[in-house]
């Protein structure tokens, strides 16, 4: 899981912090640690976004095992 955003983002997967770029501006896509998932398994996902100023932009990204986003 990852993000392309301007300003801060935190992503929690299964209640565990997976990506923390809270105090930065993000010029590129950033991804957290890979997580193995099982088809049909339900897990909580939380996405926190912080806007510091100016325009607001954020995307939540998912990368598949073959590297496609």
XYZ file of C-alpha atoms in Angstrom:
69
model
C 0.000 0.000 0.000
C 1.213 3.498 -0.700
C 0.420 7.093 -1.521
C 1.065 9.970 -3.842
C 0.332 13.095 -1.805
C 1.447 16.575 -0.970
C 1.952 16.851 2.749
C 1.604 14.111 5.391
C 0.133 10.607 5.269
C -0.075 7.632 7.624
C -1.376 4.238 6.493
C -2.372 1.541 8.973
C -2.925 -2.038 7.786
C -4.526 -4.484 10.224
C -4.150 -1.826 12.972
C -0.364 -1.626 12.428
C 1.396 1.491 11.119
C 2.676 0.536 7.665
C 3.677 3.912 6.194
C 4.521 7.112 8.079
C 5.416 10.209 6.073
C 3.594 12.656 8.347
C 6.120 15.490 8.434
C 7.114 15.746 4.809
C 5.947 16.755 1.384
C 5.818 13.853 -1.025
C 6.966 14.563 -4.561
C 6.667 10.909 -5.670
C 4.764 7.737 -4.920
C 5.847 6.145 -1.624
C 5.022 2.605 -0.473
C 5.093 0.921 2.923
C 6.272 -2.571 3.782
C 4.799 -5.394 1.680
C 1.894 -7.213 3.300
C 0.799 -10.752 2.385
C -2.986 -10.942 2.103
C -5.318 -13.902 1.706
C -8.205 -13.751 -0.759
C -11.473 -13.206 1.090
C -9.727 -12.059 4.271
C -11.113 -8.818 5.717
C -8.583 -6.503 7.376
C -8.931 -2.918 8.602
C -7.199 -0.224 6.545
C -6.875 3.343 7.811
C -5.566 6.287 5.757
C -4.784 9.573 7.528
C -3.993 12.676 5.490
C -2.638 16.024 6.680
C -2.876 19.205 4.625
C -0.253 21.789 5.616
C -1.199 24.512 3.149
C -1.800 25.346 -0.488
C -3.515 22.856 -2.769
C -4.664 19.512 -1.398
C -3.850 16.317 -3.266
C -3.767 12.684 -2.166
C -4.120 9.205 -3.671
C -4.254 5.810 -1.945
C -2.272 3.247 -3.970
C -2.274 -0.550 -4.011
C 0.546 -2.496 -5.664
C -0.123 -6.072 -6.792
C 2.382 -8.926 -6.567
C 3.344 -8.389 -10.211
C 4.222 -4.741 -9.449
C 1.205 -3.137 -11.103
C -0.243 -0.124 -9.281
